[in-house]
PDB file of C-alpha atoms in Angstrom:
ATOM      1  CA  UNK A   1      11.261 -20.919  15.935  1.00  0.00           C
ATOM      2  CA  UNK A   2       9.961 -19.414  12.713  1.00  0.00           C
ATOM      3  CA  UNK A   3       9.761 -20.905   8.952  1.00  0.00           C
ATOM      4  CA  UNK A   4       8.354 -20.188   6.060  1.00  0.00           C
ATOM      5  CA  UNK A   5       7.178 -22.878   3.241  1.00  0.00           C
ATOM      6  CA  UNK A   6       4.928 -23.344   0.095  1.00  0.00           C
ATOM      7  CA  UNK A   7       1.573 -24.595  -0.962  1.00  0.00           C
ATOM      8  CA  UNK A   8      -0.031 -25.546  -4.022  1.00  0.00           C
ATOM      9  CA  UNK A   9      -3.846 -25.502  -4.657  1.00  0.00           C
ATOM     10  CA  UNK A  10      -5.569 -27.120  -7.605  1.00  0.00           C
ATOM     11  CA  UNK A  11      -8.260 -24.696  -6.782  1.00  0.00           C
ATOM     12  CA  UNK A  12      -8.605 -20.988  -7.245  1.00  0.00           C
ATOM     13  CA  UNK A  13      -9.450 -18.477  -6.065  1.00  0.00           C
ATOM     14  CA  UNK A  14      -7.655 -18.930  -2.885  1.00  0.00           C
ATOM     15  CA  UNK A  15      -5.469 -17.718  -0.257  1.00  0.00           C
ATOM     16  CA  UNK A  16      -1.524 -17.510  -0.950  1.00  0.00           C
ATOM     17  CA  UNK A  17      -0.052 -20.822   0.050  1.00  0.00           C
ATOM     18  CA  UNK A  18       2.811 -19.183   2.109  1.00  0.00           C
ATOM     19  CA  UNK A  19       2.658 -19.779   5.625  1.00  0.00           C
ATOM     20  CA  UNK A  20       4.846 -19.186   8.607  1.00  0.00           C
ATOM     21  CA  UNK A  21       5.033 -20.328  11.969  1.00  0.00           C
ATOM     22  CA  UNK A  22       6.428 -18.262  14.922  1.00  0.00           C
ATOM     23  CA  UNK A  23       6.046 -21.271  17.698  1.00  0.00           C
ATOM     24  CA  UNK A  24       2.259 -20.645  18.858  1.00  0.00           C
ATOM     25  CA  UNK A  25       0.392 -21.014  15.353  1.00  0.00           C
ATOM     26  CA  UNK A  26       0.797 -21.124  11.374  1.00  0.00           C
ATOM     27  CA  UNK A  27      -0.716 -18.787   9.375  1.00  0.00           C
ATOM     28  CA  UNK A  28      -1.304 -17.873   5.510  1.00  0.00           C
ATOM     29  CA  UNK A  29       0.014 -14.523   4.562  1.00  0.00           C
ATOM     30  CA  UNK A  30      -2.766 -13.788   2.191  1.00  0.00           C
ATOM     31  CA  UNK A  31      -3.563 -13.271  -1.563  1.00  0.00           C
ATOM     32  CA  UNK A  32      -2.599 -11.186  -4.305  1.00  0.00           C
ATOM     33  CA  UNK A  33      -6.196 -11.959  -5.098  1.00  0.00           C
ATOM     34  CA  UNK A  34      -7.503 -13.333  -8.376  1.00  0.00           C
ATOM     35  CA  UNK A  35      -6.218 -17.012  -9.626  1.00  0.00           C
ATOM     36  CA  UNK A  36      -3.276 -17.306  -7.552  1.00  0.00           C
ATOM     37  CA  UNK A  37      -2.005 -21.239  -8.250  1.00  0.00           C
ATOM     38  CA  UNK A  38       1.471 -21.809  -6.558  1.00  0.00           C
ATOM     39  CA  UNK A  39       3.586 -19.219  -3.559  1.00  0.00           C
ATOM     40  CA  UNK A  40       6.986 -20.101  -2.248  1.00  0.00           C
ATOM     41  CA  UNK A  41       8.504 -18.773   1.069  1.00  0.00           C
ATOM     42  CA  UNK A  42      12.258 -18.635   0.332  1.00  0.00           C
ATOM     43  CA  UNK A  43      13.850 -16.653   3.301  1.00  0.00           C
ATOM     44  CA  UNK A  44      12.834 -14.324   6.286  1.00  0.00           C
ATOM     45  CA  UNK A  45      14.841 -11.824   8.578  1.00  0.00           C
ATOM     46  CA  UNK A  46      14.001 -11.385  11.993  1.00  0.00           C
ATOM     47  CA  UNK A  47      11.249  -8.485  11.684  1.00  0.00           C
ATOM     48  CA  UNK A  48       9.065 -11.272  10.427  1.00  0.00           C
ATOM     49  CA  UNK A  49       9.317 -10.227   6.625  1.00  0.00           C
ATOM     50  CA  UNK A  50       9.029 -13.263   4.102  1.00  0.00           C
ATOM     51  CA  UNK A  51      10.278 -13.276   0.643  1.00  0.00           C
ATOM     52  CA  UNK A  52       9.422 -15.191  -2.510  1.00  0.00           C
ATOM     53  CA  UNK A  53       7.634 -15.363  -5.549  1.00  0.00           C
ATOM     54  CA  UNK A  54       4.591 -16.189  -6.689  1.00  0.00           C
ATOM     55  CA  UNK A  55       2.830 -17.177  -9.811  1.00  0.00           C
ATOM     56  CA  UNK A  56       1.155 -14.451 -11.765  1.00  0.00           C
ATOM     57  CA  UNK A  57      -1.685 -15.769 -12.898  1.00  0.00           C
ATOM     58  CA  UNK A  58      -3.227 -19.730 -12.291  1.00  0.00           C
ATOM     59  CA  UNK A  59      -1.223 -21.635 -15.123  1.00  0.00           C
ATOM     60  CA  UNK A  60       0.922 -18.681 -16.748  1.00  0.00           C
ATOM     61  CA  UNK A  61       4.037 -20.739 -15.131  1.00  0.00           C
ATOM     62  CA  UNK A  62       5.498 -16.596 -14.559  1.00  0.00           C
ATOM     63  CA  UNK A  63       6.436 -16.139 -11.379  1.00  0.00           C
ATOM     64  CA  UNK A  64       6.746 -12.270  -9.325  1.00  0.00           C
ATOM     65  CA  UNK A  65       9.133 -11.497  -6.556  1.00  0.00           C
ATOM     66  CA  UNK A  66       7.066 -10.014  -3.387  1.00  0.00           C
ATOM     67  CA  UNK A  67       7.752  -9.571   0.079  1.00  0.00           C
ATOM     68  CA  UNK A  68       5.507  -9.744   2.790  1.00  0.00           C
ATOM     69  CA  UNK A  69       5.742  -7.919   6.440  1.00  0.00           C
ATOM     70  CA  UNK A  70       1.955  -8.329   8.702  1.00  0.00           C
ATOM     71  CA  UNK A  71       1.951  -4.529   8.249  1.00  0.00           C
ATOM     72  CA  UNK A  72       1.489  -4.190   4.165  1.00  0.00           C
ATOM     73  CA  UNK A  73       1.000  -7.552   3.526  1.00  0.00           C
ATOM     74  CA  UNK A  74       2.119  -8.932   0.192  1.00  0.00           C
ATOM     75  CA  UNK A  75       4.090  -6.080  -2.371  1.00  0.00           C
ATOM     76  CA  UNK A  76       5.327  -7.074  -5.604  1.00  0.00           C
ATOM     77  CA  UNK A  77       8.668  -6.231  -6.205  1.00  0.00           C
ATOM     78  CA  UNK A  78       9.239  -4.121  -9.213  1.00  0.00           C
ATOM     79  CA  UNK A  79      10.956  -5.976 -12.106  1.00  0.00           C
ATOM     80  CA  UNK A  80      14.152  -4.592 -13.729  1.00  0.00           C
ATOM     81  CA  UNK A  81      13.473  -3.159 -16.724  1.00  0.00           C
ATOM     82  CA  UNK A  82      13.607  -5.886 -19.671  1.00  0.00           C
ATOM     83  CA  UNK A  83      12.769  -8.673 -17.415  1.00  0.00           C
ATOM     84  CA  UNK A  84       9.311 -10.438 -17.349  1.00  0.00           C
ATOM     85  CA  UNK A  85       9.763 -12.293 -14.176  1.00  0.00           C
ATOM     86  CA  UNK A  86      11.927 -13.089 -10.612  1.00  0.00           C
ATOM     87  CA  UNK A  87      12.679 -14.390  -7.523  1.00  0.00           C
ATOM     88  CA  UNK A  88      13.183 -12.862  -4.041  1.00  0.00           C
ATOM     89  CA  UNK A  89      15.651 -14.882  -2.676  1.00  0.00           C
ATOM     90  CA  UNK A  90      16.775 -13.893   0.692  1.00  0.00           C
ATOM     91  CA  UNK A  91      16.150 -10.285   2.821  1.00  0.00           C
ATOM     92  CA  UNK A  92      18.092  -9.198   5.918  1.00  0.00           C
ATOM     93  CA  UNK A  93      16.684  -6.908   8.527  1.00  0.00           C
ATOM     94  CA  UNK A  94      17.119  -3.323   7.066  1.00  0.00           C
ATOM     95  CA  UNK A  95      14.545  -4.808   4.544  1.00  0.00           C
ATOM     96  CA  UNK A  96      17.446  -5.059   1.435  1.00  0.00           C
ATOM     97  CA  UNK A  97      15.909  -8.053  -1.064  1.00  0.00           C
ATOM     98  CA  UNK A  98      18.252  -9.667  -2.990  1.00  0.00           C
ATOM     99  CA  UNK A  99      16.977 -12.447  -5.692  1.00  0.00           C
ATOM    100  CA  UNK A 100      16.957 -13.288  -9.644  1.00  0.00           C
ATOM    101  CA  UNK A 101      15.097 -11.669 -12.632  1.00  0.00           C
ATOM    102  CA  UNK A 102      15.345 -13.708 -15.463  1.00  0.00           C
ATOM    103  CA  UNK A 103      19.232 -14.388 -14.457  1.00  0.00           C
ATOM    104  CA  UNK A 104      20.388 -11.024 -13.480  1.00  0.00           C
ATOM    105  CA  UNK A 105      20.892 -10.236  -9.911  1.00  0.00           C
ATOM    106  CA  UNK A 106      18.939  -6.797  -8.153  1.00  0.00           C
ATOM    107  CA  UNK A 107      19.033  -5.843  -4.864  1.00  0.00           C
ATOM    108  CA  UNK A 108      15.704  -3.916  -3.763  1.00  0.00           C
ATOM    109  CA  UNK A 109      16.075  -1.349  -1.137  1.00  0.00           C
ATOM    110  CA  UNK A 110      14.431   2.102   0.019  1.00  0.00           C
ATOM    111  CA  UNK A 111      11.657   1.059  -2.483  1.00  0.00           C
ATOM    112  CA  UNK A 112      13.943   0.537  -5.739  1.00  0.00           C
ATOM    113  CA  UNK A 113      15.471  -2.269  -7.558  1.00  0.00           C
ATOM    114  CA  UNK A 114      18.912  -1.697  -8.585  1.00  0.00           C
ATOM    115  CA  UNK A 115      20.594  -4.398 -11.006  1.00  0.00           C
ATOM    116  CA  UNK A 116      23.746  -5.871  -9.211  1.00  0.00           C
ATOM    117  CA  UNK A 117      26.176  -5.249 -12.045  1.00  0.00           C
ATOM    118  CA  UNK A 118      24.970  -1.736 -12.183  1.00  0.00           C
ATOM    119  CA  UNK A 119      25.487  -0.645  -8.313  1.00  0.00           C
ATOM    120  CA  UNK A 120      28.551   1.782  -7.852  1.00  0.00           C
ATOM    121  CA  UNK A 121      30.670  -0.736  -5.929  1.00  0.00           C
ATOM    122  CA  UNK A 122      30.964  -2.898  -8.972  1.00  0.00           C
ATOM    123  CA  UNK A 123      30.249  -0.802 -12.123  1.00  0.00           C
ATOM    124  CA  UNK A 124      33.870  -1.334 -14.351  1.00  0.00           C
ATOM    125  CA  UNK A 125      34.936  -3.803 -12.024  1.00  0.00           C
ATOM    126  CA  UNK A 126      34.924  -7.013 -14.858  1.00  0.00           C
ATOM    127  CA  UNK A 127      32.273  -9.149 -12.386  1.00  0.00           C
ATOM    128  CA  UNK A 128      29.142 -10.562 -14.092  1.00  0.00           C
ATOM    129  CA  UNK A 129      26.469 -12.084 -11.784  1.00  0.00           C
ATOM    130  CA  UNK A 130      24.481 -14.434 -12.568  1.00  0.00           C
ATOM    131  CA  UNK A 131      24.412 -18.404 -11.381  1.00  0.00           C
ATOM    132  CA  UNK A 132      23.288 -20.999  -8.808  1.00  0.00           C
ATOM    133  CA  UNK A 133      20.554 -18.699  -6.892  1.00  0.00           C
ATOM    134  CA  UNK A 134      20.702 -20.833  -3.588  1.00  0.00           C
ATOM    135  CA  UNK A 135      24.274 -19.184  -2.694  1.00  0.00           C
ATOM    136  CA  UNK A 136      23.135 -15.524  -2.871  1.00  0.00           C
ATOM    137  CA  UNK A 137      22.185 -13.633   0.411  1.00  0.00           C
ATOM    138  CA  UNK A 138      22.260 -10.301   2.111  1.00  0.00           C
ATOM    139  CA  UNK A 139      23.203 -10.149   5.324  1.00  0.00           C
ATOM    140  CA  UNK A 140      22.848  -7.433   8.253  1.00  0.00           C
ATOM    141  CA  UNK A 141      26.542  -5.529   7.539  1.00  0.00           C
ATOM    142  CA  UNK A 142      25.098  -5.138   3.809  1.00  0.00           C
ATOM    143  CA  UNK A 143      26.882  -7.606   2.010  1.00  0.00           C
ATOM    144  CA  UNK A 144      25.544  -9.602  -0.623  1.00  0.00           C
ATOM    145  CA  UNK A 145      27.167 -12.724  -0.953  1.00  0.00           C
ATOM    146  CA  UNK A 146      26.647 -15.037  -3.965  1.00  0.00           C
ATOM    147  CA  UNK A 147      28.336 -16.580  -7.158  1.00  0.00           C
ATOM    148  CA  UNK A 148      29.298 -15.078 -10.226  1.00  0.00           C
ATOM    149  CA  UNK A 149      32.028 -14.416 -13.353  1.00  0.00           C
ATOM    150  CA  UNK A 150      35.317 -12.565 -12.870  1.00  0.00           C
ATOM    151  CA  UNK A 151      38.228 -12.266 -15.803  1.00  0.00           C
ATOM    152  CA  UNK A 152      35.898 -15.642 -16.634  1.00  0.00           C
ATOM    153  CA  UNK A 153      36.121 -17.846 -14.404  1.00  0.00           C
ATOM    154  CA  UNK A 154      33.263 -18.661 -11.701  1.00  0.00           C
ATOM    155  CA  UNK A 155      34.002 -17.358  -8.039  1.00  0.00           C
ATOM    156  CA  UNK A 156      32.113 -16.745  -5.003  1.00  0.00           C
ATOM    157  CA  UNK A 157      31.793 -13.120  -4.223  1.00  0.00           C
ATOM    158  CA  UNK A 158      31.743 -11.030  -0.873  1.00  0.00           C
ATOM    159  CA  UNK A 159      30.337  -7.469  -2.004  1.00  0.00           C
ATOM    160  CA  UNK A 160      30.151  -4.963   0.562  1.00  0.00           C
ATOM    161  CA  UNK A 161      27.850  -1.900  -0.093  1.00  0.00           C
ATOM    162  CA  UNK A 162      28.091   1.325   1.144  1.00  0.00           C
TER     163      UNK A 162
END
């Protein structure tokens, strides 16, 4: 019975408004410090990791992807080169995270952010990845599912990673 969601607040500074519920209690995930106006929780895994985005400063309207764990707190996900903002959309139990940075799908694993189009399993295949972030997911069996373009046609993809 876990869930995550969003809370906005007009006064700053304050705790980031993403929350989780474990059936017994509801709690905020804490704060990045400074003036944060909006935070979203998009997905969580069986270990309690939450992913989403936070506004980089009050009123900036620039959102940065993050993950949160009880042990490590909030950690910003490094942006891909040439991008300025993003959102973490889904995570699996191994801590792999997928999301969107300025229209580019990314995979974050083992402390590194990678563009999905540049992964060895994809490079040179003719696929380009962008589209409806609502269908972007990473599974526990190392599969990324989402929407992309192949030979000029919009398609749903299922990408098995090594």
